[in-house]
Coordinates of C-alpha atoms in Angstrom, one line a residue:
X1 CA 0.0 0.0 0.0
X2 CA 1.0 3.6 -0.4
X3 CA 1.4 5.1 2.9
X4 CA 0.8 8.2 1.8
X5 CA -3.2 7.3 1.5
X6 CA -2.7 5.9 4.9
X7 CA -5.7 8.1 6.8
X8 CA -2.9 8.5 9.5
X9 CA -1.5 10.4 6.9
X10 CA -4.7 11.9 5.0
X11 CA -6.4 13.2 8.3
X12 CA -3.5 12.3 11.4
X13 CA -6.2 15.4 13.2
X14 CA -8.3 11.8 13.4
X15 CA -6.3 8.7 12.8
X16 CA -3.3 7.9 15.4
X17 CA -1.3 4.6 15.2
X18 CA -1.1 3.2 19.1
X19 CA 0.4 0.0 18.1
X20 CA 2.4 -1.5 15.4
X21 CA 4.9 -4.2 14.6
X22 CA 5.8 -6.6 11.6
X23 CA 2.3 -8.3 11.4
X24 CA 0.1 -5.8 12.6
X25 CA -1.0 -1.9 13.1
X26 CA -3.3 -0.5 15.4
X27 CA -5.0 2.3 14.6
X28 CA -7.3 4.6 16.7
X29 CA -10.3 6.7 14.9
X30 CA -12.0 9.6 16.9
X31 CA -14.3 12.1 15.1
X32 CA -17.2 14.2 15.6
X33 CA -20.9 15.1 14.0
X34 CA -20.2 16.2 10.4
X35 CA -16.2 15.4 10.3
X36 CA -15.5 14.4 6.7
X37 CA -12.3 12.8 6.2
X38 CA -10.1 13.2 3.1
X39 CA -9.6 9.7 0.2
X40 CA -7.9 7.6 2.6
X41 CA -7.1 3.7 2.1
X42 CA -7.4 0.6 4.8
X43 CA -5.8 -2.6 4.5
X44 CA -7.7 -5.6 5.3
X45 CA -8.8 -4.7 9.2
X46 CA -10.7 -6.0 12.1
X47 CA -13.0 -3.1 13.0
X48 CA -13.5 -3.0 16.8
X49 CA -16.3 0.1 17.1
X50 CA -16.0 1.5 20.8
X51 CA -19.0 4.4 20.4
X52 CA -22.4 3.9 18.1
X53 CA -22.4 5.9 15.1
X54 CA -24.2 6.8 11.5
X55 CA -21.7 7.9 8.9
X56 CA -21.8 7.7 5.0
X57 CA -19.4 6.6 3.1
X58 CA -18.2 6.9 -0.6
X59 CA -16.5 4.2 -1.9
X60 CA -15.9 4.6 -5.7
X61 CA -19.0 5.6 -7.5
X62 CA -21.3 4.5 -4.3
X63 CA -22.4 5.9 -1.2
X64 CA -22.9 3.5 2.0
X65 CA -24.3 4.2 4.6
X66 CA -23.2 2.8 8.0
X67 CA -25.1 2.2 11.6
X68 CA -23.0 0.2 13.9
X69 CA -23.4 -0.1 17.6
X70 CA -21.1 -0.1 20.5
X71 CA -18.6 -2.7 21.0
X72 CA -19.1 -4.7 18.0
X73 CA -16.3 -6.4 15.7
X74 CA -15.9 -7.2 12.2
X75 CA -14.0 -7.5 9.3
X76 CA -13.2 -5.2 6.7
X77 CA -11.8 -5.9 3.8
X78 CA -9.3 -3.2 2.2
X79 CA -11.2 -0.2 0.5
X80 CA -10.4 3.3 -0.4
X81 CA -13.2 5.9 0.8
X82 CA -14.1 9.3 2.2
X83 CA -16.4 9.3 5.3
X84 CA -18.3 11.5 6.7
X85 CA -20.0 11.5 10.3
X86 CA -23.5 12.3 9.8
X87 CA -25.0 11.2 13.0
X88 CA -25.4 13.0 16.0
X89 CA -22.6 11.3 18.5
X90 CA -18.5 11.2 18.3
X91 CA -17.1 8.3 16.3
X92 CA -14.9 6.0 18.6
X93 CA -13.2 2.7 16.4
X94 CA -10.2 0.7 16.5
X95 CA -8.7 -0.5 13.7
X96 CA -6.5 -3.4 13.8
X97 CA -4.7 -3.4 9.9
X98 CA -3.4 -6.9 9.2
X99 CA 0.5 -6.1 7.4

């Protein structure tokens, strides 16, 4: 990947790396009601949300949108977007990027 779409890069205002080594980095995602980040790209990721949240996303020629509730986890596989918070709450996620 090109780190310089990394969203640590794109938006580091929102994006902080709290843990990394050779197989994996750990990346923390704060934002609040109508933050929109720049065209950022994740890696294959378990998403680990820590707050609910509404946001839209456009990936390619689509727009998403997204509800997720506290404290869930999933997979996500790599993608480029831009999101945009367009709830009413602070977004709180953990990304952990598989290397």
């Amino acid at each position: 990947m090109d780190d310089s779409r990394h969203p640590t890069v794109t938006d580091p205002e929102l994006y902080r790396v709290i843990f990394e080594n050779d197989r994996v980095r750990v990346v923390e995602f704060r934002d609040t009601p109508g933050t929109r980040t720049l065209r950022h790209h994740h890696p294959d990721s378990v998403l680990i949300t820590l707050s609910a949240f509404r946001r839209r996303m456009a990936i390619d020629d689509r727009i998403v949108e997204v509800d997720r509730a506290p404290f869930e986890a999933g997979w996500m596989a790599a993608h480029t977007h831009i999101g945009e918070n367009v709830g009413d709450t602070p977004t709180h996620v953990i990304f952990v990027e598989i290397k």
